[in-house]
Structures are given as C-alpha cells and as structure tokens.
Amino acid sequence: MGPSGPEQRLPRRSRSGGEWRSTCEMTTQNARELTEESVEARLAELLGQERFTPPAEFSDDAEISDPQLRARAAADPVAYWAEQASGLRWSTPWERVLDDDDAPFFRWFEGGRINVSDNCLDRHVEAGLGDRVAYHWHGEEGETRDITYAELLDRTARFAGALKELGVGQGDVVGIYLPMIPEVVVAMLACTRIGAVHNVVFGGFSAGSVAERMEVSGAKVLVTTDGARRKGKTAPVKPEVDRTMGQLAPLEKIVVVRNTGIDVPMTEGRDVWFDEVVAAAEPAAPEPMDAEAPLFILYSSGSTAKPKGIQHTTGGYLTGVSTTHRQVFDLKADDVYFCSADVGWITGHSYIVYGPLANGVTSVMYEGAPDYPHKGIWWQLIEQRKVTKFYTAPTAIRACMKWGVEHVAPHDLSSLKLLGSVGEPINPKAWLWYWHVIGGENCPVVDTWWQTETGAIVITTLPGIDAAKPGSAGTPLPGYEVQVLDPETGEQVTEGEGLLAIPRPWPSMLRTLYQDPDRYRSTYWNRFGESTYFVGDSARIDGDGYIWVIGRVDDVINVSGHRLSTAEVESAIVAHPQVAESAVVAKADDLTGQAIVAYVTLQGGTDPSDAVVAEINAAVADRIGKLARPKRIVFTQDLPKTRSGKIMRRLLRDIAEGRDLGDTTTLADPTVVDTLKDRWDAGA
Ligand code: PRX
C-alpha cells in the first residue's frame, strides 16, 4: 500500500540479552528453592518498601529511556500522536490530526486512509518477516500450532474473500463468538481487511447474551464454532447458538469453525463451514479505510441492564495500541510475549491481537484455563516458549498465590524480563508475590490502568525509567493527561482523592456508543463538560503524581477483572417467575476482587426451595454467563428502601462487608436492615 517504510517502528533486538539472562538464571535458581515460608518472610520484608526502581540491566536496554519524553509529548500532544501514527503504513496521509470541532465527537487523522490487517500482516511479510511466528498456539490437551505471519496473512486474506462472497461489505457488522483458537484472530483481521465491523462476544458469555448483542448490533454474519473445550470437557456451541439465534432477522449467515469435531446441525442455505469457505475463496486485498471508519464494537457493562456498544475506529485505535504496546512492554524483535486474557475482552483485542501484530512480535496464545491441565500450566508455557513479557490480571495472580509456590518452583522462568497486570487494582501483596516469585526480583512490574472505552493503556509506569509503587498504576503515559477531580466542585485535586477524568482527547478513545450518541454524551461527557472524559473510577493522587485507583463509582462490578453491571444481573434474576424483586451489590473478595451478592424477595415472601436457588443461578448463567452467578443469594421479605422507594444499596454493601450501618433513619422501614443483617449473619 502506502509509501512509508514498514520496518520503521519494528522493535529493536535486545542488546544485552546474554548478560541479562545470566542474572535472571541466578535468581530463578533461588526461586526454585522457594517455599511458602521463605516467600512469606520475603514479602513481609518487602511490604515496607514504597518504590521499586527498574533493574539497571533493564533500564540500560529500554525502548523508552528518555525521562523527558512525557514533557515533550505534553508540550504538543497532537504532534506527538501524529509522530506515533507515522510509524504505521498509511495509503493516504491524513490532512488534519485532530478534529475537535464537534466535541465530544472527536476525529483523529482526518482524511487519512489505512488498513489494519495490512499493517498487522502484509507490511511485515513484505519486510521479509513472513516466517516469523505470530502465535505459538497451545491447546489445553497439549496440542501446539505455530502460525507464522505469512500463514496468518494467507488465512486472513482468504477468509476476508469468503466474507465478501457471503455478502459482507464495508460497515457491515460481523459477530464473532469463538474460543481461544487461532481462527478468532483470523476472523477479526479478515473483517478489518474489508472494512467490516467486528463484534466479538466473550466465549464465556451465554448464547443468549450473544443473541442479544447480535440483535442490537444488527449483525449480518456470525462466526462461531461447533463446540468449545474447557477443562477437559467439550461444550456444544453451535446447537446453543441455533437455540437462541434462530429467529434473528438481520443474521443471514453463520460460519462454523470445526474445532472439536462434534456433530452439529447445519441449516441449509444459512450455515457454512469455515474451512470450506476459506478453501474455496479468492484472497481479498486490504481495502484502504477512512481513519475514522468503525473498526469494531465491543459490548461492555454500564449502569443499566442494557450493555453499551463501545465503538472504536481504525487509525486512532491502531496508533494507540501499537504505541502503548511497544512502550509499556518494552518490545524487542526477539520477544516472546504472552497475554493470558481472552480475545473476547478489550485486553485481548488490544494486547493479544492488534498491538502485538502491529508490532510484529511473536505471542503465545493459550486456549485453556490457568489451572488446566494443572496449576502450573502458565509457568510451563513460559519455560517452554522462553516467554519474555507476561501480562495477566490480579485475580489470576491471587489464585496462583493461593495454589502455592510449589506449582511455580519447578519451572525455569529466567526468560522473563517484564510482567504486566491489568483489570483491577492490584493489592501490594499480590504485586510483591508477582515481583518476587514470578519475576525473580529482576523484572519490572507494570500495573496498567485503562478501559474498554480508552482502547489502550493510559496510566502505568514506563518500565525502563519509572519506579513502581505497588498498588499504584503510576502516571499517565506520554501524550495523555489524566486528572483527579473533586466530585463536588470539579476542581483538580493535586494530592488526595477524587474522580478520574481525562481532559484531552486521545487517538484510541471510543468514538460513540453504537447507534446511541445520546447515551455516549450523557455517560461520559455530562459530568465535567464536553471536553473532559468522565472515567467512572475514583482514585487518589499522591505527591509524586502517582495514581491509586480505588474502584468504580457507578453500578459496575468487577469480578476477576470481568466487568458486569448490577442491573444486568438483577434483570436476569427477576426474570424467574417466583422472584418479586432483587438488588445486586459487589462485596470485596480476596480472590476475585469483587464478588456478586444478590438480595432477593420472592413472590408471597416464601423461603426458597433448593430448586429456586438452582433455577436463579441457571437463569443468570443462561442470560449472561456463568461468571455472573451470585456468590451468595440472600432471601428476604423486604429490601431496605427510602420513603420514595429507592433501594439503598449502600446498606446492602455494608451488610455484606460486615460494616456498621450508620444512619438508617431515612429508610421507610428501618427494621428491614436488622432482619437482613440477622439473615446475613445466620448464612441464610
Ligand atoms: O475500574 C477500572 C478497572 O477496570 C475498569 C475497566 O474495565 P474494562 O472496560 O472491562 O477493561 C478492563 C481491562 C482494561 C476500569 O474503569 N481497571 C482496569 N485496569 C485497572 C483497573 N483498576 C485498577 N487498576 C488497574 N490497573
């Protein structure tokens, strides 16, 4: 396509690999002798340490070593982002970097044309990197597949051709509901190649929730699979899809990836096999897309039961993810990068698919759960593939801590150079465990704060130059500005607590909520005006400008880093015919960060039968997915309400977390909470 040099921004090879490795080997040697007692003792020592500076060997060879970069970017952020975007291959250069005339509907790289799959694949293959492995894929039963950039390009171009033959064109929505298999990447990239808009639904969500998302996005084609494997079992997927999706009018075709080989019904004229259409198709060329053409929609939970269709566009998103991936993970050409997220979440979109591929690195992709076939599988993969950069979530780290160091100790993790965390605040103890046990005290830990809406990492530490403070994400990356604002006055807080806000547009920001610009405006741009993005998190900023994210200020729950809305779970529960009312709150949980607690009143106020409990759980699993099932359901005659009938959720959270209830006089019936507290304490 365009004129700019494809190698321009590809990562450098690391300079001091040999030296570094030997240092790491020494510490891992010690790590192998780790016991629970030795780890406890070491963490107790480290708990008092406020800052962790990057290891010297790391800093010496870091991608970003200029401490002035933030200041330079802040002096002219628009020019800074233009410089980053110029590392990509554009078929038509942009005319204007940022168009903020119609805030909050910002536009980036106006007039530019670019294709995402061209940047992720063709550009690297043309530069002679076709034989480089894009993904070392590992199945949960131990199978492996290495997919090179050239192979990924071939499959993508063919599937893009197949989609065109199925009638998909620019702007059409394609649903993707697949497990962690390479075809999920092929399907996403194929959409970008021809300007179709993908709408990936996390494989852990139920087929019912897929149907809802397909319907609201008007998807024309759905790419799914015969079945999915999870911890040694095979779950049929296609029959479930048929059950919930059969009636959807706009859905014209279902493409089925043969994954588990189980027998599934295929509807003549509507359903086709992925491998057959790929084999028959002519490869499609990448179509130059407008920088602001929609790239994908990803549904995420908000304050209401209706999920938000977060919409990202082409040029800005790719600029944001490629830049941040390179900087935050300190990319080198010989890196082997492993992100344990699922492609169905934004972390998977940005840091399994688009960031790594745009930067031409080799990734490990794992199909299975972290404890299957055994609790040391991640560490085994890291050892086997010599993974250098590893990115996971605090909830997973806490689970590994609980499982014990015996699952880590047998593995040689000396290849690791950097560790990342994402999805929720990481408590200092989990941070220290990650640093000590997994990183051998030699790998910077980057705690990355961002959201589906931001598209890319916003706050973290630059690993080669910034000290990390366990529990704090760090400071905004170059080109971003983040503020903590007083909730009452909207004034900036320079040291203290407030609401997180981003007072300046950035390239990978969401552009709107799919077909709902009013909700986009009211959700993000009403609180502090039309040019300051309201994040929805509260945070503390310290004297060094480090940000300590506290949590959501809306009715969004974060379970194991998965974002769910209380209203969504409530509406699944009240759909049960015997349920009269339900209030769902989040309770702090040692393992999952937050856990779901549901308070439920039944018709006629009766005590529940075991069948009702099972049915409620099944209803939640069916409508949303198993991950949304409440950890605890408390049945009650009444919920605490104000005189105007509003449920006082604060009290429900206080009950669940064992706090003093304080003033309850505003309640219509203050005795309700006493009864509830008794029921909670009695384990009812
Ligand atoms: O509350 C913040 C929390 O996750 C929310 C965004 O969720 P989602 O859109 O699903 O994206 C998750 C993966 C990027 C944020 O509003 N969050 C995410 N990362 C962190 C975090 N909270 C604290 N520290 C983090 N590193």
XYZ file of C-alpha atoms and ligand atoms in Angstrom:
710
model
C 0.000 0.000 0.000
C 1.487 3.301 1.078
C 4.963 4.658 0.864
C 6.210 4.645 4.454
C 8.827 2.107 5.450
C 7.340 -0.958 7.129
C 10.370 -1.615 9.325
C 10.363 1.894 10.673
C 8.738 1.114 14.004
C 9.513 -2.529 14.423
C 11.153 -3.221 17.732
C 14.896 -3.407 18.073
C 16.676 -6.573 19.035
C 17.748 -6.502 22.636
C 21.385 -5.615 23.102
C 22.333 -7.226 26.336
C 20.342 -10.447 26.195
C 23.207 -12.686 27.303
C 24.199 -10.644 30.272
C 20.608 -10.256 31.373
C 19.814 -13.907 31.077
C 22.624 -14.949 33.361
C 21.414 -12.547 36.069
C 17.927 -13.963 35.784
C 19.121 -17.526 35.906
C 20.814 -16.886 39.216
C 17.671 -15.576 40.839
C 15.465 -18.274 39.380
C 17.862 -20.814 40.754
C 16.908 -19.417 44.119
C 13.259 -19.204 43.138
C 13.224 -22.952 42.570
C 14.056 -23.450 46.183
C 11.166 -21.257 47.247
C 8.876 -22.431 49.977
C 5.715 -20.829 51.305
C 7.664 -19.824 54.421
C 10.516 -18.222 52.515
C 8.071 -16.326 50.319
C 6.049 -15.108 53.308
C 9.230 -13.925 55.002
C 10.454 -12.115 51.899
C 7.093 -10.455 51.261
C 6.994 -9.287 54.868
C 10.386 -7.620 54.303
C 9.311 -6.055 51.029
C 5.950 -4.789 52.265
C 7.606 -1.731 53.756
C 9.336 -0.791 50.503
C 7.463 2.027 48.808
C 9.276 2.171 45.456
C 10.809 -0.379 43.154
C 13.202 1.103 40.646
C 13.781 -0.753 37.367
C 16.721 -3.189 37.402
C 19.788 -1.497 35.885
C 20.181 -4.131 33.124
C 16.620 -3.421 32.080
C 16.966 0.355 32.027
C 20.209 0.195 30.054
C 18.435 -1.516 27.194
C 14.988 0.049 27.465
C 12.886 1.113 24.483
C 11.943 4.319 26.298
C 14.905 5.707 28.158
C 14.305 9.416 27.782
C 12.862 10.813 31.003
C 11.854 13.933 29.071
C 9.518 12.083 26.699
C 6.417 12.841 28.780
C 7.262 16.510 28.953
C 7.977 16.691 25.230
C 4.676 14.949 24.434
C 2.810 17.237 26.842
C 4.190 20.311 25.089
C 2.370 19.285 21.900
C 0.315 16.107 22.344
C -1.267 16.356 18.905
C 2.147 16.447 17.235
C 3.304 13.608 19.485
C 0.402 11.367 18.396
C 0.976 12.286 14.756
C 4.586 11.162 15.151
C 3.413 7.848 16.616
C 0.854 7.359 13.838
C 3.514 7.920 11.194
C 5.089 4.606 12.230
C 2.118 2.851 10.652
C 1.588 2.346 6.922
C -1.000 4.747 5.518
C -2.231 4.546 1.932
C -3.301 8.198 2.065
C -1.744 10.601 4.567
C -4.096 12.480 6.894
C -4.870 16.151 6.409
C -5.708 17.048 9.976
C -4.501 15.200 13.069
C -7.290 16.081 15.486
C -10.685 17.473 14.648
C -12.300 18.667 17.861
C -14.881 20.946 16.245
C -17.794 18.766 17.286
C -16.739 17.699 20.805
C -17.289 15.156 22.279
C -17.358 13.525 18.845
C -13.644 13.752 18.228
C -11.990 12.660 14.998
C -8.357 11.685 14.527
C -6.184 11.598 11.396
C -8.908 13.080 9.262
C -8.599 12.385 5.581
C -6.099 9.552 6.145
C -6.687 6.075 4.799
C -5.250 2.936 6.336
C -5.967 -0.769 6.603
C -5.464 -2.571 9.893
C -4.795 -6.059 8.527
C -2.292 -4.570 6.066
C -0.404 -3.064 8.996
C -0.634 -6.223 11.092
C 0.277 -8.686 8.346
C 1.158 -7.615 4.767
C 3.611 -4.967 5.928
C 5.625 -7.493 7.944
C 5.542 -10.171 5.271
C 6.720 -7.656 2.662
C 9.556 -6.717 5.011
C 10.751 -10.314 4.988
C 9.248 -11.347 8.311
C 6.784 -13.851 6.860
C 8.488 -16.777 8.577
C 8.304 -15.171 11.981
C 5.837 -16.934 14.253
C 2.859 -14.733 15.057
C 1.343 -17.165 17.547
C 2.589 -20.253 19.298
C -0.860 -21.626 19.978
C -1.235 -24.155 22.791
C -4.382 -26.221 23.203
C -5.488 -27.384 26.597
C -4.759 -31.036 25.810
C -1.176 -30.201 24.939
C -1.541 -29.700 21.163
C 0.506 -26.926 19.601
C 0.249 -24.932 16.377
C 2.779 -22.390 15.204
C 1.263 -19.806 12.885
C 3.684 -17.582 11.008
C 2.893 -14.095 9.788
C 2.777 -15.421 6.207
C 0.304 -18.143 7.170
C -1.832 -15.738 9.124
C -1.895 -13.398 6.130
C -2.923 -16.200 3.791
C -5.758 -17.385 6.069
C -6.929 -13.847 6.736
C -6.953 -12.823 3.075
C -8.888 -15.968 2.177
C -11.427 -15.597 4.935
C -11.841 -11.933 4.004
C -12.572 -13.110 0.464
C -15.060 -15.642 1.828
C -16.827 -12.965 3.855
C -17.168 -10.847 0.730
C -18.652 -13.794 -1.106
C -21.125 -14.184 1.747
C -22.258 -10.627 1.093
C -20.293 -8.769 3.766
C -19.134 -5.298 2.802
C -17.688 -2.174 4.399
C -19.591 -1.139 7.523
C -21.453 -4.455 7.906
C -21.346 -5.972 11.385
C -19.910 -9.467 11.818
C -20.412 -11.234 15.152
C -17.605 -13.445 16.431
C -18.272 -15.990 19.166
C -15.258 -18.246 19.390
C -12.978 -19.776 21.997
C -9.246 -19.031 22.180
C -8.257 -20.635 18.906
C -6.266 -19.015 16.080
C -9.417 -18.671 13.950
C -10.653 -15.945 16.273
C -7.706 -13.793 15.187
C -8.227 -14.712 11.535
C -11.899 -13.725 11.770
C -11.130 -10.372 13.374
C -8.372 -9.483 10.918
C -10.465 -10.603 7.952
C -13.152 -8.125 8.983
C -10.624 -5.308 9.192
C -9.278 -6.245 5.755
C -12.565 -5.478 4.043
C -13.831 -2.769 6.372
C -16.429 -4.924 8.139
C -17.029 -4.088 11.798
C -16.482 -6.959 14.196
C -18.454 -7.520 17.333
C -16.662 -10.169 19.375
C -18.562 -11.739 22.251
C -16.521 -13.384 25.013
C -16.784 -17.186 24.760
C -17.707 -17.355 28.455
C -20.915 -15.429 27.838
C -24.033 -17.449 27.157
C -25.523 -17.901 23.708
C -28.474 -15.844 24.994
C -26.254 -12.871 25.585
C -24.673 -13.366 22.145
C -28.143 -13.280 20.571
C -28.897 -10.001 22.342
C -25.636 -8.458 21.137
C -26.138 -9.697 17.597
C -29.631 -8.262 17.552
C -28.753 -4.824 18.852
C -25.762 -4.527 16.547
C -27.711 -5.813 13.513
C -25.023 -8.410 12.731
C -25.265 -9.867 9.243
C -22.931 -12.827 9.787
C -21.893 -14.720 12.905
C -18.653 -16.677 13.079
C -18.841 -19.386 15.703
C -17.749 -22.960 16.346
C -19.134 -26.459 16.662
C -18.029 -26.722 20.265
C -15.564 -25.421 22.811
C -13.287 -27.200 25.235
C -12.996 -26.168 28.813
C -11.020 -28.079 31.387
C -11.251 -31.391 29.605
C -14.917 -31.171 28.734
C -16.477 -30.313 25.400
C -19.420 -27.941 25.394
C -21.590 -27.793 22.280
C -21.717 -24.220 20.988
C -23.495 -24.355 17.629
C -26.683 -26.038 18.989
C -26.880 -23.335 21.679
C -26.391 -20.657 19.050
C -29.194 -22.192 16.987
C -31.479 -22.254 20.012
C -31.086 -18.552 20.731
C -30.212 -17.121 17.359
C -32.603 -18.893 15.007
C -35.095 -16.056 14.886
C -32.775 -13.097 14.325
C -33.831 -11.351 11.155
C -30.676 -9.498 10.044
C -28.468 -12.530 10.608
C -28.026 -14.041 7.172
C -25.162 -16.486 7.588
C -23.487 -18.492 10.309
C -19.907 -19.572 9.659
C -18.887 -22.564 11.782
C -15.273 -23.336 12.684
C -14.669 -27.076 13.010
C -12.979 -27.123 16.380
C -13.971 -30.092 18.499
C -15.323 -32.187 15.621
C -18.646 -32.889 17.332
C -21.723 -33.430 15.204
C -23.771 -30.262 14.910
C -26.881 -29.340 12.938
C -26.266 -27.110 9.901
C -29.120 -25.198 8.314
C -29.060 -25.426 4.541
C -28.621 -22.055 2.910
C -27.643 -20.284 6.141
C -24.775 -22.212 7.741
C -21.385 -22.804 6.167
C -18.153 -24.393 7.389
C -15.241 -22.042 7.922
C -12.644 -24.400 6.418
C -14.730 -24.979 3.306
C -15.350 -21.301 2.552
C -11.704 -20.469 3.243
C -10.507 -23.209 0.866
C -12.856 -22.045 -1.883
C -12.321 -18.292 -1.527
C -10.152 -15.940 -3.523
C -7.827 -13.998 -1.223
C -9.049 -10.420 -0.716
C -6.749 -7.414 -0.870
C -6.717 -4.964 2.046
C -9.156 -2.117 1.423
C -7.907 1.349 2.338
C -10.288 2.550 5.032
C -11.028 6.014 6.260
C -9.124 6.616 9.515
C -12.462 7.199 11.225
C -14.232 4.151 9.742
C -15.653 1.991 12.546
C -13.272 -0.883 13.325
C -15.181 -2.803 15.960
C -17.898 -2.677 18.558
C -17.342 -4.327 21.899
C -20.225 -4.537 24.323
C -19.384 -3.679 27.888
C -21.404 -3.264 31.046
C -22.619 0.091 32.229
C -25.035 1.343 34.840
C -28.135 -0.084 33.226
C -29.095 -3.583 32.165
C -28.521 -2.637 28.519
C -24.856 -3.204 27.596
C -23.029 -0.377 25.901
C -21.768 -0.927 22.358
C -18.379 0.726 22.650
C -17.254 1.753 19.189
C -13.659 2.153 18.105
C -12.361 3.415 14.804
C -9.471 2.495 12.567
C -6.477 4.860 12.503
C -6.571 6.193 16.047
C -7.119 2.814 17.671
C -4.211 1.210 15.827
C -1.975 4.155 16.682
C -2.889 3.901 20.374
C -2.475 0.160 20.779
C 0.712 -0.160 18.746
C 2.389 2.755 20.542
C 1.428 1.678 24.055
C 2.226 -1.976 23.439
C 5.706 -1.079 22.237
C 6.394 1.352 25.059
C 4.840 -0.426 28.018
C 6.101 -3.900 27.127
C 9.469 -2.549 26.039
C 9.242 -4.541 22.846
C 12.251 -6.103 21.189
C 12.233 -8.077 17.952
C 13.177 -11.290 19.743
C 10.471 -11.017 22.370
C 8.058 -13.822 23.084
C 5.021 -12.213 24.560
C 2.188 -13.938 26.435
C -1.040 -12.245 27.451
C -3.324 -14.575 29.373
C -6.541 -12.643 28.682
C -9.335 -13.830 26.431
C -9.688 -12.271 22.982
C -13.340 -11.574 23.841
C -12.345 -8.725 26.166
C -10.699 -5.441 25.278
C -7.385 -6.686 26.707
C -7.460 -9.467 24.148
C -8.408 -7.128 21.301
C -5.687 -4.596 22.056
C -2.907 -6.707 23.540
C -3.341 -10.198 22.063
C -4.379 -9.187 18.567
C -3.820 -5.627 17.364
C -0.904 -4.294 19.455
C 1.312 -7.379 19.147
C 0.564 -7.926 15.453
C 1.034 -4.274 14.539
C 4.425 -4.512 16.234
C 5.283 -7.816 14.552
C 6.089 -9.746 17.725
C 5.704 -13.426 18.498
C 2.999 -14.285 21.012
C 1.923 -17.330 22.957
C -1.810 -17.961 22.831
C -3.273 -20.429 25.308
C -6.672 -22.000 24.827
C -7.265 -23.177 28.354
C -7.794 -22.200 31.944
C -4.851 -21.338 34.225
C -5.430 -24.497 36.283
C -5.903 -26.962 33.461
C -4.393 -29.494 32.899
C -2.529 -28.420 36.040
C -1.974 -25.325 38.141
C 1.495 -24.738 36.747
C 0.479 -24.614 33.070
C 1.304 -20.917 32.555
C 4.748 -21.352 34.076
C 5.291 -24.444 31.969
C 4.412 -22.486 28.818
C 6.693 -19.627 29.829
C 9.550 -22.072 30.346
C 8.870 -23.996 27.132
C 8.485 -20.924 24.898
C 11.035 -18.781 26.737
C 8.456 -16.056 27.221
C 9.997 -12.657 27.862
C 6.923 -10.497 28.600
C 3.888 -11.758 30.503
C 0.600 -9.903 31.023
C -2.155 -11.107 33.330
C -4.746 -9.960 35.872
C -4.522 -9.526 39.653
C -7.256 -12.098 40.212
C -5.119 -14.714 38.452
C -2.086 -13.737 40.500
C -4.098 -14.113 43.699
C -5.323 -17.534 42.567
C -1.720 -18.597 41.898
C -0.702 -17.348 45.344
C -3.455 -19.470 46.843
C -2.434 -22.544 44.874
C 1.074 -22.189 46.229
C 4.644 -21.739 45.040
C 5.064 -25.472 44.513
C 3.374 -25.003 41.118
C 5.850 -22.298 40.134
C 9.076 -23.603 41.638
C 9.737 -26.478 39.192
C 9.771 -24.087 36.243
C 12.633 -22.080 34.861
C 11.237 -18.583 34.407
C 14.583 -16.954 33.697
C 13.496 -15.861 30.211
C 11.066 -13.329 31.736
C 12.036 -9.673 31.517
C 8.819 -7.817 32.311
C 5.483 -8.543 33.960
C 2.193 -6.725 33.435
C -1.062 -6.506 35.350
C -4.468 -5.269 34.204
C -8.148 -5.175 35.043
C -8.447 -4.112 38.657
C -6.336 -2.617 41.398
C -3.530 -4.982 42.372
C -3.099 -5.223 46.113
C 0.525 -4.723 47.232
C 0.866 -8.280 48.493
C -0.115 -9.762 45.127
C 2.192 -7.246 43.395
C 5.095 -8.310 45.598
C 4.379 -12.012 45.067
C 4.372 -11.425 41.295
C 7.632 -9.460 41.515
C 9.391 -11.909 43.818
C 8.073 -15.351 42.852
C 7.432 -14.935 39.111
C 9.853 -12.155 38.227
C 12.701 -13.298 40.472
C 13.013 -9.655 41.581
C 14.522 -8.852 38.206
C 11.527 -7.911 36.093
C 9.724 -4.565 36.266
C 6.022 -4.991 37.015
C 3.771 -2.632 35.054
C 0.318 -2.126 36.528
C -1.682 -0.876 33.557
C -4.871 1.109 34.040
C -7.279 1.503 31.150
C -10.786 0.576 29.986
C -12.733 -0.801 27.047
C -13.503 2.846 26.308
C -9.899 4.042 26.311
C -8.911 1.297 23.845
C -5.320 1.337 25.052
C -3.299 1.672 28.243
C -3.490 5.165 29.741
C -1.806 5.021 33.147
C 1.202 2.889 34.043
C 4.911 3.118 34.698
C 7.343 3.282 31.799
C 9.346 0.212 32.747
C 12.814 1.481 31.911
C 12.589 4.842 33.672
C 9.818 4.935 36.272
C 9.879 3.449 39.736
C 6.831 1.324 40.507
C 4.857 1.720 43.719
C 2.947 -1.493 44.458
C -0.780 -0.713 44.431
C -0.459 2.368 42.244
C -0.831 2.165 38.465
C 1.648 5.043 38.071
C 1.302 8.130 35.939
C -0.230 8.846 32.511
C 1.745 7.624 29.512
C 3.205 10.225 27.132
C 0.505 12.013 25.147
C -2.175 11.561 27.789
C -3.377 13.840 30.512
C -5.269 12.426 33.473
C -6.710 14.381 36.356
C -8.270 13.625 39.702
C -11.204 15.990 40.175
C -13.157 16.970 43.244
C -16.607 15.329 42.923
C -18.409 18.411 44.221
C -16.529 21.320 42.668
C -14.899 19.685 39.638
C -11.626 21.363 40.711
C -8.396 19.479 40.151
C -7.033 17.689 43.216
C -3.237 17.706 43.225
C -2.904 15.429 46.223
C -5.863 13.472 47.585
C -8.965 11.640 46.448
C -11.476 12.357 43.711
C -12.877 11.217 40.390
C -10.640 10.233 37.495
C -11.026 12.295 34.356
C -9.200 12.674 31.040
C -9.299 16.314 29.964
C -7.973 15.879 26.465
C -8.911 13.522 23.589
C -6.579 10.665 22.671
C -6.431 8.636 19.437
C -7.708 5.258 20.700
C -10.675 6.671 22.604
C -14.146 5.344 21.901
C -15.939 7.488 19.346
C -19.514 6.805 20.379
C -21.836 4.107 21.703
C -23.153 2.113 18.792
C -26.289 3.788 17.472
C -26.693 5.677 20.729
C -24.850 9.016 20.586
C -27.090 10.459 23.321
C -26.059 7.794 25.775
C -22.407 8.369 24.773
C -22.778 12.035 25.616
C -24.698 11.526 28.843
C -22.482 8.722 30.156
C -19.077 10.279 29.583
C -19.389 13.973 28.830
C -22.043 15.400 31.116
C -20.290 15.327 34.436
C -17.357 17.627 33.657
C -18.362 19.146 30.320
C -17.931 18.237 26.692
C -14.179 18.074 26.574
C -13.394 16.179 29.781
C -13.960 12.449 29.705
C -15.615 11.108 32.853
C -13.964 7.768 33.590
C -16.279 6.320 36.233
C -13.448 5.411 38.656
C -12.444 7.076 41.880
C -8.754 7.458 42.628
C -6.184 9.028 44.883
C -3.239 11.012 43.560
C -0.114 11.263 45.714
C 2.536 13.955 45.959
C 4.564 12.346 43.134
C 1.562 12.385 40.815
C 1.111 8.604 41.113
C -2.478 7.469 40.739
C -4.005 4.884 43.065
C -7.243 3.666 41.521
C -9.868 2.888 44.137
C -12.695 1.469 42.043
C -15.866 2.183 40.113
C -18.248 4.875 41.221
C -21.151 3.514 39.189
C -23.073 0.248 39.397
C -20.403 -1.698 37.605
C -18.963 -4.760 39.331
C -15.510 -6.090 38.599
C -15.386 -9.866 39.153
C -11.997 -11.340 38.337
C -11.357 -8.362 36.070
C -14.626 -9.003 34.211
C -16.922 -6.070 34.035
C -20.588 -6.715 34.837
C -23.468 -4.440 35.697
C -25.607 -4.891 38.792
C -28.693 -4.052 36.718
C -27.875 -6.743 34.176
C -27.647 -9.423 36.883
C -30.776 -8.118 38.601
C -32.827 -8.325 35.450
C -31.671 -11.913 34.871
C -32.733 -12.797 38.430
C -36.144 -11.118 38.328
C -36.939 -12.958 35.120
C -37.513 -16.006 37.360
C -41.298 -16.269 37.825
C -41.105 -16.599 41.608
C -38.818 -13.613 42.144
C -40.505 -10.365 43.086
C -37.503 -8.098 43.442
C -33.745 -8.268 43.518
C -30.856 -5.981 44.422
C -27.336 -6.910 43.443
C -24.220 -5.447 45.044
C -20.499 -6.086 44.990
C -18.693 -7.412 48.036
C -14.912 -7.291 48.394
C -13.420 -10.725 47.751
C -9.884 -11.927 48.438
C -9.666 -13.902 45.242
C -11.903 -12.299 42.632
C -11.509 -8.679 43.781
C -15.254 -8.292 43.993
C -17.970 -10.925 44.278
C -21.658 -10.673 43.462
C -24.184 -10.746 46.285
C -27.884 -10.814 45.410
C -30.665 -9.912 47.816
C -33.889 -11.450 46.573
C -37.521 -11.266 47.611
C -39.846 -13.987 46.399
C -43.493 -13.690 45.441
C -45.508 -14.153 48.605
C -42.323 -13.783 50.670
C -41.802 -17.527 50.966
C -38.488 -19.142 51.795
C -36.901 -20.625 48.706
C -36.692 -24.244 47.774
C -33.321 -25.591 46.597
C -34.861 -25.758 43.150
C -35.483 -21.999 43.111
C -31.864 -21.259 44.018
C -30.646 -23.561 41.278
C -33.072 -22.019 38.799
C -31.980 -18.487 39.628
C -28.357 -19.467 39.114
C -29.239 -21.199 35.871
C -31.178 -18.142 34.686
C -28.164 -15.896 35.283
C -25.835 -18.373 33.558
C -28.208 -18.599 30.614
C -28.846 -14.888 30.171
C -25.352 -13.605 30.846
C -22.876 -16.395 31.562
C -21.640 -18.496 34.468
C -19.243 -15.795 35.614
C -22.239 -13.609 36.590
C -23.743 -16.134 39.013
C -24.012 -14.645 42.512
C -21.563 -15.928 45.082
C -24.290 -15.614 47.640
C -28.071 -15.132 47.430
C -29.828 -13.796 50.498
C -33.600 -14.230 50.532
C -35.517 -11.601 52.375
C -39.087 -10.440 52.934
C -38.183 -6.878 52.068
C -35.367 -4.702 50.757
C -34.198 -1.526 52.501
C -35.853 1.390 50.697
C -36.097 5.101 51.186
C -39.525 6.658 51.591
C -39.512 7.406 47.888
C -38.988 3.703 47.194
C -35.293 3.768 46.174
C -33.295 0.724 47.264
C -30.401 1.809 49.493
C -27.607 -0.253 48.013
C -25.011 1.275 50.273
C -26.650 -0.527 53.196
C -26.705 -3.787 51.301
C -22.969 -3.457 50.646
C -22.359 -2.593 54.302
C -24.242 -5.705 55.404
C -22.288 -7.911 53.006
C -18.952 -6.453 54.107
C -19.826 -6.524 57.819
C -19.678 -2.764 58.326
C -21.544 -0.687 60.824
C -24.754 0.502 59.164
C -24.706 4.064 60.457
C -27.746 6.227 59.963
C -30.766 4.250 58.757
C -33.446 6.761 59.661
C -34.120 7.727 56.060
C -35.459 4.245 55.438
C -39.198 3.747 55.071
C -38.882 0.802 57.472
C -35.602 0.746 59.441
C -36.297 -2.720 60.863
C -35.742 -4.230 57.409
C -31.972 -3.899 57.704
C -31.876 -5.529 61.141
C -33.692 -8.557 59.801
C -31.412 -8.615 56.787
C -28.307 -8.401 58.939
C -29.545 -11.321 61.025
C -30.218 -13.347 57.918
C -26.750 -12.500 56.558
C -25.039 -13.483 59.810
C -27.063 -16.676 60.005
C -25.872 -17.552 56.494
C -29.458 -17.582 55.204
O -12.295 0.251 37.289
C -11.241 0.182 36.349
C -10.764 -1.241 36.249
O -11.471 -1.818 35.170
C -12.346 -0.851 34.584
C -12.403 -1.056 33.094
O -12.927 -2.318 32.825
P -12.934 -2.874 31.344
O -13.536 -1.859 30.440
O -13.579 -4.210 31.374
O -11.428 -3.015 30.948
C -10.603 -3.872 31.696
C -9.274 -4.058 31.014
C -8.622 -2.842 30.551
C -11.752 0.474 34.955
O -12.707 1.503 34.899
N -9.315 -1.336 35.987
C -8.711 -1.707 34.835
N -7.364 -1.737 34.993
C -7.112 -1.363 36.267
C -8.354 -1.094 36.895
N -8.413 -0.666 38.170
C -7.257 -0.501 38.836
N -6.042 -0.746 38.307
C -5.915 -1.184 37.032
N -4.706 -1.451 36.535
